[in-house]
Amino acid sequence: MTRYDLAVLGGHVVIPYVGVVRTDVGVRAGRIAALVEGIAPHEAGSVVDARGCLVLPGAVDSHFHLGIYRDLGEDAESETRSALVGGVTTVLSYFRTGRHYLNRSGPYREIYPEVLAAVRGRAYTDYGFHIAIMTEAQLDEVDWLVAEQGVTSFKYYMFYKGLNLTADSTRASDYTLTDSYDLGHLFLLMERVAAQAQRRGREGRISLSLHCEHAELLRVFIEQVRRAGLRGLEAYHRARPPLSERLSLAEAVLLADATHCPINLLHLSSREVMEAAIAAKRGYPHLDIRLETTVHHLALTYESAGGVRGKVNPPIRTEDDRQALWEAVLRGEVDTVVSDHACCFEEEKGEDLWRALPGFGGTALLYPYLISEGLHRRGLPATRVAELASANSARAFGLYPRKGTLTPGADADLTVVDPDREQEVHPEVLLSAQDFTPFAGMRLRGWPVYTIRGGELAFANGQVVGHPAGRYLHRPLRVGREAEHGGA
Ligand SMILES: [Zn+2]
């Protein structure tokens, strides 16, 4: 009888907050069973050769949009496949009622089981959902979502209040399918989330995520930019300027202070908003505020992002903004780096900036980008890479230490990265359904060779090798208990 189901031999194992250790990894029953030197090949059912490689905890891509523009089940299948390429083994996806997704509104008691049913058996990674509470009636479902559905994180979109940029109508109600989506709604939502955090937060963090852009400012800047006839992604940056992010962030933080609601400030895109977010953390030390930025905001500028295809909210900005985000990452001010993955086809981008769908995919680049441009180019330690891509997201969203680390008892979710493997980014290497990428042509050094989820090889040498066996994560996950995966 073999001692381990699988062993990862000869690698340098990256343990967040601890360090990099030269050790073998023994896996049994889907969990890390041992970190020990000198596991012999015959002691394991199968062996992964990690010599010369980094062994990192599977990334937790905590900002994802499964099914935003496509069939939810189909999207789950193709886009979690793409996630494996980037060493991602868990995705936390946003879901809301209203326009896109399932294109309807109603109670989550009806809709959430449909969401889970659509994704069940289709995902290659483990997965969970952050839920956007869009209507007054849904406020009463927060407690049920936390207590019975394993949802520990929620979302509010600051800029849905007065405008709708992507559809034909300009009224928010056509987008959100609700008419009370404003700061009053946000205040009530924060009260609900804060009450749950107070009651159950010790078992795992409960929080609210915020997309900070300001509807009323966008209204006038968009009008100005359109009237001036400005074009391209620079126009989009000017139409949705950093000031809008900053004002919206100030409103959100003030309400978080009033309600004691733990918050996540999503996809910080500019120097101005990053400085404001850092100042908020310092100015409100008693609040739990986490800062997120994205691969695309770190990697691209409005000049390099391929025109309309690089449209995303908040916009891709200037080189100075990009540098400021990197400085904040290197100083340790940023908690998480994510993809904000939203699969969308070139045809849906089209030529018209104002009608193009916002968003694109990037999950396949999460580790490759951070290793290439962080570790190699800027001296970011491997442990910090693993914290930004995995451990900090796991901690923020009720998954740690079952996810986000490689210590005995943790789920055997890991990726073996060849730090010297260099590859140019093309849609074909990303294994996504998306037929273009704004990152095309970028040369990155440091790609996953193997990705293992739940102790099973899921991705090897550029190919998906497993089945879509990803599990729903009923949060908070805990070490030493089996039942949490049962939620769906
Ligand atoms: Zn998003």
Tab-separated table of C-alpha atoms and ligand atoms in Angstrom:
chain	number	residue	atom	x	y	z
A	1	MET	CA	0.000	0.000	0.000
A	2	THR	CA	1.240	3.481	-0.806
A	3	ARG	CA	1.519	6.079	1.881
A	4	TYR	CA	0.336	8.960	-0.329
A	5	ASP	CA	-2.119	9.252	-3.207
A	6	LEU	CA	0.130	11.800	-4.857
A	7	ALA	CA	3.497	13.355	-4.115
A	8	VAL	CA	5.084	16.539	-5.443
A	9	LEU	CA	8.815	15.967	-5.386
A	10	GLY	CA	11.852	18.208	-5.456
A	11	GLY	CA	10.200	21.636	-5.537
A	12	HIS	CA	10.587	24.808	-3.537
A	13	VAL	CA	7.354	25.093	-1.592
A	14	VAL	CA	6.043	28.622	-1.050
A	15	ILE	CA	4.188	28.982	2.237
A	16	PRO	CA	2.509	32.382	2.632
A	17	TYR	CA	3.594	34.417	5.685
A	18	VAL	CA	6.286	31.793	6.409
A	19	GLY	CA	8.796	31.386	3.617
A	20	VAL	CA	10.072	29.143	0.866
A	21	VAL	CA	11.153	25.654	1.895
A	22	ARG	CA	12.840	22.883	-0.034
A	23	THR	CA	10.526	19.973	0.724
A	24	ASP	CA	8.404	17.281	-0.851
A	25	VAL	CA	4.629	17.384	-0.503
A	26	GLY	CA	2.590	14.278	0.303
A	27	VAL	CA	-1.111	14.336	-0.542
A	28	ARG	CA	-3.742	11.987	0.858
A	29	ALA	CA	-7.533	12.068	0.460
A	30	GLY	CA	-7.453	15.448	-1.234
A	31	ARG	CA	-5.531	17.151	1.551
A	32	ILE	CA	-1.921	18.022	2.220
A	33	ALA	CA	-0.780	15.141	4.444
A	34	ALA	CA	2.900	15.953	4.895
A	35	LEU	CA	5.659	18.364	4.067
A	36	VAL	CA	8.713	16.197	4.366
A	37	GLU	CA	12.006	15.645	2.629
A	38	GLY	CA	12.833	12.477	0.782
A	39	ILE	CA	9.472	10.946	-0.182
A	40	ALA	CA	10.409	7.971	-2.382
A	41	PRO	CA	8.494	7.653	-5.664
A	42	HIS	CA	7.156	4.207	-4.673
A	43	GLU	CA	5.494	5.708	-1.590
A	44	ALA	CA	2.960	7.547	-3.763
A	45	GLY	CA	0.278	6.485	-6.204
A	46	SER	CA	1.439	9.153	-8.615
A	47	VAL	CA	4.311	11.578	-8.642
A	48	VAL	CA	4.720	15.120	-9.939
A	49	ASP	CA	8.273	16.222	-10.662
A	50	ALA	CA	8.751	19.755	-9.342
A	51	ARG	CA	12.534	19.995	-9.565
A	52	GLY	CA	13.589	23.527	-10.452
A	53	CYS	CA	10.042	24.728	-9.830
A	54	LEU	CA	8.087	26.721	-7.277
A	55	VAL	CA	5.176	24.936	-5.613
A	56	LEU	CA	2.560	27.561	-4.766
A	57	PRO	CA	-0.837	27.293	-3.092
A	58	GLY	CA	-3.512	27.277	-5.798
A	59	ALA	CA	-4.538	30.849	-6.456
A	60	VAL	CA	-7.870	32.049	-5.089
A	61	ASP	CA	-9.148	34.383	-7.799
A	62	SER	CA	-11.632	36.246	-5.662
A	63	HIS	CA	-13.016	38.548	-8.358
A	64	PHE	CA	-14.667	36.653	-11.174
A	65	HIS	CA	-17.866	36.986	-13.203
A	66	LEU	CA	-19.090	33.541	-14.180
A	67	GLY	CA	-21.988	33.777	-16.598
A	68	ILE	CA	-22.188	37.543	-16.852
A	69	TYR	CA	-22.594	37.560	-20.652
A	70	ARG	CA	-23.000	33.862	-21.447
A	71	ASP	CA	-24.798	30.747	-20.298
A	72	LEU	CA	-23.709	30.223	-16.695
A	73	GLY	CA	-22.893	26.520	-16.989
A	74	GLU	CA	-21.005	26.905	-20.264
A	75	ASP	CA	-19.084	29.860	-18.921
A	76	ALA	CA	-18.223	27.982	-15.720
A	77	GLU	CA	-16.779	25.171	-17.802
A	78	SER	CA	-14.641	27.198	-20.184
A	79	GLU	CA	-13.548	29.933	-17.803
A	80	THR	CA	-12.557	27.769	-14.838
A	81	ARG	CA	-10.553	25.763	-17.396
A	82	SER	CA	-8.766	29.009	-18.207
A	83	ALA	CA	-8.250	29.579	-14.476
A	84	LEU	CA	-6.199	26.378	-14.201
A	85	VAL	CA	-3.718	27.813	-16.727
A	86	GLY	CA	-2.975	30.607	-14.275
A	87	GLY	CA	-2.600	28.268	-11.304
A	88	VAL	CA	-6.046	29.187	-9.973
A	89	THR	CA	-7.868	26.428	-8.083
A	90	THR	CA	-10.660	28.471	-6.468
A	91	VAL	CA	-12.769	31.195	-8.041
A	92	LEU	CA	-15.144	33.430	-6.131
A	93	SER	CA	-17.608	34.847	-8.605
A	94	TYR	CA	-19.947	37.810	-8.310
A	95	PHE	CA	-23.595	37.250	-8.979
A	96	ARG	CA	-26.501	39.654	-9.045
A	97	THR	CA	-30.030	39.855	-10.290
A	98	GLY	CA	-30.923	42.386	-12.998
A	99	ARG	CA	-29.542	42.872	-16.502
A	100	HIS	CA	-27.026	40.230	-17.720
A	101	TYR	CA	-26.397	36.987	-15.801
A	102	LEU	CA	-29.837	35.351	-15.666
A	103	ASN	CA	-31.516	38.590	-16.844
A	104	ARG	CA	-34.133	38.632	-14.141
A	105	SER	CA	-34.868	39.777	-10.652
A	106	GLY	CA	-36.576	38.143	-7.718
A	107	PRO	CA	-35.788	36.489	-4.412
A	108	TYR	CA	-32.462	34.716	-3.988
A	109	ARG	CA	-34.342	31.872	-2.304
A	110	GLU	CA	-35.544	31.053	-5.817
A	111	ILE	CA	-32.638	32.247	-7.907
A	112	TYR	CA	-29.592	31.125	-5.910
A	113	PRO	CA	-30.443	27.408	-6.087
A	114	GLU	CA	-30.711	27.854	-9.881
A	115	VAL	CA	-27.281	29.461	-9.970
A	116	LEU	CA	-25.777	26.572	-8.009
A	117	ALA	CA	-27.556	24.005	-10.170
A	118	ALA	CA	-26.265	25.637	-13.362
A	119	VAL	CA	-22.640	25.492	-12.204
A	120	ARG	CA	-22.732	22.105	-10.473
A	121	GLY	CA	-20.585	19.567	-12.307
A	122	ARG	CA	-19.301	22.179	-14.755
A	123	ALA	CA	-16.413	23.872	-12.912
A	124	TYR	CA	-12.796	22.744	-12.995
A	125	THR	CA	-11.971	24.807	-9.918
A	126	ASP	CA	-13.679	24.997	-6.562
A	127	TYR	CA	-16.030	27.967	-6.467
A	128	GLY	CA	-18.198	30.209	-4.376
A	129	PHE	CA	-20.269	33.345	-4.899
A	130	HIS	CA	-20.352	36.895	-3.632
A	131	ILE	CA	-23.948	38.078	-3.818
A	132	ALA	CA	-25.102	41.568	-4.786
A	133	ILE	CA	-28.189	42.583	-2.866
A	134	MET	CA	-30.106	44.614	-5.445
A	135	THR	CA	-33.595	45.068	-4.001
A	136	GLU	CA	-35.176	46.002	-0.733
A	137	ALA	CA	-36.748	42.556	-0.432
A	138	GLN	CA	-33.370	40.877	-0.911
A	139	LEU	CA	-32.062	42.709	2.175
A	140	ASP	CA	-34.123	40.243	4.190
A	141	GLU	CA	-32.250	37.371	2.549
A	142	VAL	CA	-28.781	38.327	3.805
A	143	ASP	CA	-29.115	36.300	7.011
A	144	TRP	CA	-30.364	33.254	5.103
A	145	LEU	CA	-27.549	33.504	2.557
A	146	VAL	CA	-24.968	33.581	5.347
A	147	ALA	CA	-26.464	31.007	7.687
A	148	GLU	CA	-27.753	28.461	5.196
A	149	GLN	CA	-26.087	29.019	1.848
A	150	GLY	CA	-22.497	29.596	2.930
A	151	VAL	CA	-22.257	33.072	1.398
A	152	THR	CA	-19.964	35.287	3.459
A	153	SER	CA	-19.493	38.199	1.070
A	154	PHE	CA	-21.797	40.653	-0.652
A	155	LYS	CA	-21.521	43.429	-3.190
A	156	TYR	CA	-22.733	46.926	-3.905
A	157	TYR	CA	-22.126	48.820	-7.164
A	158	MET	CA	-21.778	52.509	-6.305
A	159	PHE	CA	-22.288	53.647	-9.913
A	160	TYR	CA	-25.559	51.871	-10.694
A	161	LYS	CA	-27.364	54.626	-8.873
A	162	GLY	CA	-28.126	56.967	-11.719
A	163	LEU	CA	-26.941	55.584	-14.960
A	164	ASN	CA	-26.539	52.761	-17.340
A	165	LEU	CA	-23.630	52.921	-19.750
A	166	THR	CA	-23.816	49.686	-21.635
A	167	ALA	CA	-27.461	49.237	-22.505
A	168	ASP	CA	-29.751	51.467	-24.529
A	169	SER	CA	-31.517	53.033	-21.622
A	170	THR	CA	-29.958	55.557	-19.287
A	171	ARG	CA	-32.089	54.728	-16.275
A	172	ALA	CA	-30.546	52.629	-13.530
A	173	SER	CA	-33.814	50.843	-12.916
A	174	ASP	CA	-33.552	49.170	-16.312
A	175	TYR	CA	-30.244	47.756	-15.279
A	176	THR	CA	-30.781	46.794	-11.686
A	177	LEU	CA	-34.517	46.071	-12.082
A	178	THR	CA	-35.095	47.965	-8.879
A	179	ASP	CA	-35.812	51.600	-8.024
A	180	SER	CA	-34.305	52.057	-4.579
A	181	TYR	CA	-30.696	51.297	-5.423
A	182	ASP	CA	-28.968	54.241	-3.759
A	183	LEU	CA	-26.888	55.200	-0.714
A	184	GLY	CA	-29.905	54.521	1.483
A	185	HIS	CA	-29.977	50.967	0.189
A	186	LEU	CA	-26.221	50.702	0.765
A	187	PHE	CA	-26.620	51.887	4.362
A	188	LEU	CA	-29.251	49.233	5.061
A	189	LEU	CA	-27.131	46.578	3.369
A	190	MET	CA	-24.096	47.539	5.432
A	191	GLU	CA	-26.174	47.275	8.598
A	192	ARG	CA	-27.210	43.732	7.645
A	193	VAL	CA	-23.709	42.631	6.739
A	194	ALA	CA	-22.242	44.253	9.854
A	195	ALA	CA	-24.795	42.470	12.057
A	196	GLN	CA	-23.802	39.128	10.542
A	197	ALA	CA	-20.113	39.995	10.911
A	198	GLN	CA	-20.736	40.756	14.570
A	199	ARG	CA	-22.609	37.501	15.120
A	200	ARG	CA	-20.579	35.068	13.059
A	201	GLY	CA	-17.413	36.885	12.028
A	202	ARG	CA	-15.252	34.834	14.378
A	203	GLU	CA	-15.906	31.715	12.294
A	204	GLY	CA	-14.859	33.479	9.107
A	205	ARG	CA	-14.877	37.022	7.834
A	206	ILE	CA	-18.179	38.440	6.557
A	207	SER	CA	-17.863	41.484	4.337
A	208	LEU	CA	-19.194	43.779	1.653
A	209	SER	CA	-17.332	44.471	-1.610
A	210	LEU	CA	-17.631	47.831	-3.310
A	211	HIS	CA	-17.254	48.894	-6.903
A	212	CYS	CA	-16.356	52.545	-6.397
A	213	GLU	CA	-17.292	54.860	-9.240
A	214	HIS	CA	-19.608	57.818	-8.849
A	215	ALA	CA	-22.737	57.916	-10.991
A	216	GLU	CA	-23.316	61.646	-10.790
A	217	LEU	CA	-19.762	62.545	-11.771
A	218	LEU	CA	-19.732	59.961	-14.553
A	219	ARG	CA	-22.842	61.602	-15.966
A	220	VAL	CA	-21.116	64.929	-16.590
A	221	PHE	CA	-17.687	63.619	-17.591
A	222	ILE	CA	-19.137	61.171	-20.090
A	223	GLU	CA	-21.217	63.967	-21.574
A	224	GLN	CA	-18.145	66.234	-21.876
A	225	VAL	CA	-15.984	63.557	-23.463
A	226	ARG	CA	-18.661	62.552	-25.957
A	227	ARG	CA	-19.337	66.155	-26.904
A	228	ALA	CA	-15.623	66.763	-27.460
A	229	GLY	CA	-15.625	63.753	-29.783
A	230	LEU	CA	-12.744	62.032	-27.958
A	231	ARG	CA	-12.182	58.432	-28.955
A	232	GLY	CA	-10.450	55.283	-27.829
A	233	LEU	CA	-9.572	54.058	-24.365
A	234	GLU	CA	-8.128	57.407	-23.340
A	235	ALA	CA	-11.607	58.846	-23.820
A	236	TYR	CA	-13.003	56.136	-21.574
A	237	HIS	CA	-10.447	56.968	-18.878
A	238	ARG	CA	-11.387	60.647	-19.084
A	239	ALA	CA	-15.105	59.847	-19.072
A	240	ARG	CA	-14.750	57.816	-15.867
A	241	PRO	CA	-11.898	59.657	-14.155
A	242	PRO	CA	-10.089	58.784	-10.902
A	243	LEU	CA	-11.971	61.587	-9.124
A	244	SER	CA	-15.166	59.568	-9.564
A	245	GLU	CA	-13.567	56.547	-7.889
A	246	ARG	CA	-12.252	58.680	-5.072
A	247	LEU	CA	-15.514	60.449	-4.253
A	248	SER	CA	-17.402	57.181	-4.337
A	249	LEU	CA	-14.810	55.551	-2.087
A	250	ALA	CA	-15.175	58.409	0.412
A	251	GLU	CA	-18.943	57.866	0.563
A	252	ALA	CA	-18.533	54.133	1.004
A	253	VAL	CA	-15.925	54.433	3.750
A	254	LEU	CA	-18.001	56.962	5.655
A	255	LEU	CA	-20.990	54.619	5.642
A	256	ALA	CA	-18.750	51.698	6.637
A	257	ASP	CA	-17.617	53.767	9.613
A	258	ALA	CA	-21.194	54.525	10.579
A	259	THR	CA	-22.232	50.869	10.386
A	260	HIS	CA	-18.940	49.091	11.318
A	261	CYS	CA	-19.246	47.048	8.151
A	262	PRO	CA	-16.110	45.163	6.989
A	263	ILE	CA	-15.441	46.191	3.381
A	264	ASN	CA	-13.372	45.281	0.333
A	265	LEU	CA	-12.469	48.099	-2.045
A	266	LEU	CA	-12.400	46.432	-5.435
A	267	HIS	CA	-10.219	46.926	-8.504
A	268	LEU	CA	-8.459	50.116	-7.407
A	269	SER	CA	-7.261	51.492	-10.732
A	270	SER	CA	-5.575	54.866	-10.241
A	271	ARG	CA	-2.945	56.633	-8.154
A	272	GLU	CA	-5.611	58.956	-6.786
A	273	VAL	CA	-7.972	56.232	-5.577
A	274	MET	CA	-5.140	54.048	-4.253
A	275	GLU	CA	-3.855	56.941	-2.154
A	276	ALA	CA	-7.388	57.607	-0.922
A	277	ALA	CA	-7.864	53.943	-0.011
A	278	ILE	CA	-4.564	53.800	1.881
A	279	ALA	CA	-5.500	57.010	3.697
A	280	ALA	CA	-8.876	55.496	4.606
A	281	LYS	CA	-7.176	52.475	6.172
A	282	ARG	CA	-4.968	54.786	8.220
A	283	GLY	CA	-7.776	57.185	9.061
A	284	TYR	CA	-10.160	54.457	10.214
A	285	PRO	CA	-7.832	51.961	11.934
A	286	HIS	CA	-10.764	50.334	13.739
A	287	LEU	CA	-12.399	49.392	10.438
A	288	ASP	CA	-11.686	46.217	8.480
A	289	ILE	CA	-10.834	47.502	4.988
A	290	ARG	CA	-9.136	45.326	2.343
A	291	LEU	CA	-7.662	46.681	-0.874
A	292	GLU	CA	-7.814	44.924	-4.223
A	293	THR	CA	-6.275	45.653	-7.588
A	294	THR	CA	-6.331	43.693	-10.830
A	295	VAL	CA	-3.863	42.119	-13.216
A	296	HIS	CA	-5.052	44.421	-16.018
A	297	HIS	CA	-4.697	47.621	-14.033
A	298	LEU	CA	-1.163	46.558	-13.082
A	299	ALA	CA	-0.281	45.428	-16.599
A	300	LEU	CA	-1.941	47.758	-19.104
A	301	THR	CA	-2.342	51.419	-19.987
A	302	TYR	CA	-4.966	52.951	-22.234
A	303	GLU	CA	-2.309	53.054	-24.925
A	304	SER	CA	-1.320	49.389	-24.666
A	305	ALA	CA	-4.680	47.713	-24.037
A	306	GLY	CA	-5.750	47.258	-27.653
A	307	GLY	CA	-8.432	49.934	-28.096
A	308	VAL	CA	-12.104	49.224	-27.430
A	309	ARG	CA	-11.259	45.599	-26.607
A	310	GLY	CA	-9.624	46.866	-23.421
A	311	LYS	CA	-12.824	48.540	-22.185
A	312	VAL	CA	-13.471	47.707	-18.538
A	313	ASN	CA	-14.908	49.419	-15.461
A	314	PRO	CA	-13.088	51.166	-13.908
A	315	PRO	CA	-11.043	52.004	-17.005
A	316	ILE	CA	-7.471	51.133	-17.822
A	317	ARG	CA	-5.528	54.289	-17.017
A	318	THR	CA	-2.150	55.972	-17.496
A	319	GLU	CA	1.403	54.728	-17.056
A	320	ASP	CA	1.671	56.882	-13.916
A	321	ASP	CA	-1.412	55.175	-12.460
A	322	ARG	CA	0.007	51.759	-13.309
A	323	GLN	CA	3.285	52.645	-11.572
A	324	ALA	CA	1.396	53.881	-8.502
A	325	LEU	CA	-0.474	50.575	-8.228
A	326	TRP	CA	2.792	48.656	-8.428
A	327	GLU	CA	4.343	50.903	-5.767
A	328	ALA	CA	1.405	50.164	-3.466
A	329	VAL	CA	1.766	46.417	-4.116
A	330	LEU	CA	5.509	46.506	-3.397
A	331	ARG	CA	4.977	48.520	-0.198
A	332	GLY	CA	2.529	45.885	1.028
A	333	GLU	CA	-0.494	48.191	0.965
A	334	VAL	CA	-2.530	46.005	-1.411
A	335	ASP	CA	-4.161	42.864	-0.037
A	336	THR	CA	-5.261	41.018	-3.140
A	337	VAL	CA	-4.588	40.877	-6.871
A	338	VAL	CA	-7.387	39.393	-8.954
A	339	SER	CA	-8.464	39.020	-12.574
A	340	ASP	CA	-12.019	40.454	-12.525
A	341	HIS	CA	-12.495	37.814	-15.225
A	342	ALA	CA	-15.566	38.442	-17.429
A	343	CYS	CA	-15.483	36.422	-20.631
A	344	CYS	CA	-16.748	38.430	-23.561
A	345	PHE	CA	-16.297	38.063	-27.335
A	346	GLU	CA	-14.583	40.436	-29.718
A	347	GLU	CA	-17.873	40.851	-31.560
A	348	GLU	CA	-19.469	42.162	-28.350
A	349	LYS	CA	-16.748	44.764	-28.048
A	350	GLY	CA	-17.261	46.003	-31.601
A	351	GLU	CA	-15.967	49.416	-32.675
A	352	ASP	CA	-18.239	51.709	-30.667
A	353	LEU	CA	-16.605	52.462	-27.318
A	354	TRP	CA	-19.885	53.477	-25.677
A	355	ARG	CA	-21.793	50.371	-26.724
A	356	ALA	CA	-19.043	47.812	-26.165
A	357	LEU	CA	-19.546	45.426	-23.262
A	358	PRO	CA	-17.158	46.173	-20.398
A	359	GLY	CA	-14.741	43.532	-19.111
A	360	PHE	CA	-12.588	40.680	-20.397
A	361	GLY	CA	-10.768	37.618	-19.127
A	362	GLY	CA	-7.446	37.477	-17.302
A	363	THR	CA	-7.537	34.647	-14.769
A	364	ALA	CA	-4.992	32.587	-16.763
A	365	LEU	CA	-2.424	35.306	-16.129
A	366	LEU	CA	-2.781	35.632	-12.363
A	367	TYR	CA	0.366	33.777	-11.306
A	368	PRO	CA	2.245	34.217	-14.611
A	369	TYR	CA	1.894	37.992	-14.476
A	370	LEU	CA	2.768	38.313	-10.777
A	371	ILE	CA	5.782	36.016	-11.098
A	372	SER	CA	7.067	37.610	-14.290
A	373	GLU	CA	6.510	41.255	-13.426
A	374	GLY	CA	6.528	41.020	-9.626
A	375	LEU	CA	9.048	38.369	-8.660
A	376	HIS	CA	11.421	38.571	-11.632
A	377	ARG	CA	11.210	42.224	-12.589
A	378	ARG	CA	10.575	43.946	-9.273
A	379	GLY	CA	11.959	41.578	-6.650
A	380	LEU	CA	8.591	40.794	-5.056
A	381	PRO	CA	9.262	37.770	-2.791
A	382	ALA	CA	7.583	34.498	-3.779
A	383	THR	CA	5.751	34.433	-0.453
A	384	ARG	CA	4.236	37.841	-1.226
A	385	VAL	CA	3.155	36.618	-4.660
A	386	ALA	CA	1.343	33.725	-2.961
A	387	GLU	CA	-0.212	36.045	-0.387
A	388	LEU	CA	-1.523	38.457	-3.051
A	389	ALA	CA	-2.891	35.753	-5.352
A	390	SER	CA	-4.032	33.203	-2.817
A	391	ALA	CA	-3.686	33.526	0.957
A	392	ASN	CA	-5.034	37.037	1.412
A	393	SER	CA	-8.117	36.294	-0.679
A	394	ALA	CA	-8.653	33.060	1.247
A	395	ARG	CA	-8.475	34.994	4.524
A	396	ALA	CA	-10.736	37.790	3.330
A	397	PHE	CA	-13.463	35.434	2.166
A	398	GLY	CA	-13.752	32.679	4.766
A	399	LEU	CA	-11.562	30.036	3.119
A	400	TYR	CA	-8.307	30.136	5.093
A	401	PRO	CA	-6.479	27.917	6.061
A	402	ARG	CA	-8.281	25.235	4.032
A	403	LYS	CA	-7.392	27.316	0.974
A	404	GLY	CA	-4.541	29.763	0.505
A	405	THR	CA	-1.751	27.765	2.092
A	406	LEU	CA	0.133	24.486	1.873
A	407	THR	CA	0.249	23.213	5.422
A	408	PRO	CA	-0.946	19.770	6.518
A	409	GLY	CA	-4.739	19.688	6.661
A	410	ALA	CA	-5.195	22.224	3.876
A	411	ASP	CA	-6.895	21.189	0.650
A	412	ALA	CA	-4.313	19.862	-1.803
A	413	ASP	CA	-4.791	22.771	-4.205
A	414	LEU	CA	-1.467	23.782	-5.650
A	415	THR	CA	0.355	24.786	-8.765
A	416	VAL	CA	3.860	23.899	-9.891
A	417	VAL	CA	5.385	26.879	-11.640
A	418	ASP	CA	8.487	26.783	-13.807
A	419	PRO	CA	9.905	30.218	-13.010
A	420	ASP	CA	11.956	30.284	-16.213
A	421	ARG	CA	9.330	29.169	-18.679
A	422	GLU	CA	8.763	32.095	-21.023
A	423	GLN	CA	5.725	32.400	-23.224
A	424	GLU	CA	3.983	35.081	-25.222
A	425	VAL	CA	0.331	35.692	-24.374
A	426	HIS	CA	-2.162	34.673	-27.083
A	427	PRO	CA	-5.813	33.681	-26.759
A	428	GLU	CA	-4.912	30.046	-27.577
A	429	VAL	CA	-2.676	29.549	-24.540
A	430	LEU	CA	-5.346	30.849	-22.152
A	431	LEU	CA	-7.889	28.022	-22.828
A	432	SER	CA	-10.748	30.499	-22.414
A	433	ALA	CA	-13.771	30.776	-24.701
A	434	GLN	CA	-12.804	34.406	-25.246
A	435	ASP	CA	-11.505	34.963	-28.780
A	436	PHE	CA	-9.162	37.874	-28.047
A	437	THR	CA	-7.074	39.210	-25.191
A	438	PRO	CA	-5.976	42.771	-24.403
A	439	PHE	CA	-2.765	41.188	-23.058
A	440	ALA	CA	-1.828	39.773	-26.499
A	441	GLY	CA	1.868	39.931	-27.285
A	442	MET	CA	3.002	40.366	-23.691
A	443	ARG	CA	5.935	38.061	-22.912
A	444	LEU	CA	5.726	36.577	-19.434
A	445	ARG	CA	8.286	34.416	-17.631
A	446	GLY	CA	7.002	31.950	-15.009
A	447	TRP	CA	4.081	29.704	-15.997
A	448	PRO	CA	2.301	26.850	-14.232
A	449	VAL	CA	3.338	23.458	-15.564
A	450	TYR	CA	0.937	21.500	-13.352
A	451	THR	CA	-2.155	22.595	-11.455
A	452	ILE	CA	-3.593	20.233	-8.862
A	453	ARG	CA	-7.047	20.701	-7.312
A	454	GLY	CA	-8.257	18.580	-4.403
A	455	GLY	CA	-5.250	16.297	-4.799
A	456	GLU	CA	-5.985	15.557	-8.450
A	457	LEU	CA	-4.014	16.645	-11.455
A	458	ALA	CA	-6.230	19.076	-13.366
A	459	PHE	CA	-3.805	20.790	-15.728
A	460	ALA	CA	-0.487	19.593	-17.122
A	461	ASN	CA	1.841	21.059	-19.749
A	462	GLY	CA	-0.671	23.407	-21.309
A	463	GLN	CA	-3.601	20.970	-21.314
A	464	VAL	CA	-6.550	20.315	-19.037
A	465	VAL	CA	-6.303	16.700	-17.943
A	466	GLY	CA	-9.059	16.256	-15.361
A	467	HIS	CA	-12.823	16.515	-15.192
A	468	PRO	CA	-14.910	19.474	-14.049
A	469	ALA	CA	-14.930	18.168	-10.480
A	470	GLY	CA	-14.806	21.547	-8.712
A	471	ARG	CA	-16.900	21.837	-5.571
A	472	TYR	CA	-19.132	24.558	-4.201
A	473	LEU	CA	-17.513	26.163	-1.184
A	474	HIS	CA	-19.969	26.556	1.622
A	475	ARG	CA	-18.196	29.261	3.600
A	476	PRO	CA	-16.656	29.648	6.101
A	477	LEU	CA	-14.573	26.576	5.388
A	478	ARG	CA	-12.905	24.971	8.346
A	479	VAL	CA	-9.984	22.624	8.769
A	480	GLY	CA	-10.820	19.199	10.093
A	481	ARG	CA	-14.442	19.081	9.005
A	482	GLU	CA	-15.697	17.398	5.890
A	483	ALA	CA	-19.276	18.595	5.643
A	484	GLU	CA	-18.685	22.121	4.345
A	485	HIS	CA	-18.506	21.055	0.744
A	486	GLY	CA	-22.000	19.678	0.982
A	487	GLY	CA	-23.816	22.954	0.347
A	488	ALA	CA	-24.595	22.188	-3.267
B	1	ZN	ZN	-15.935	42.846	-11.457
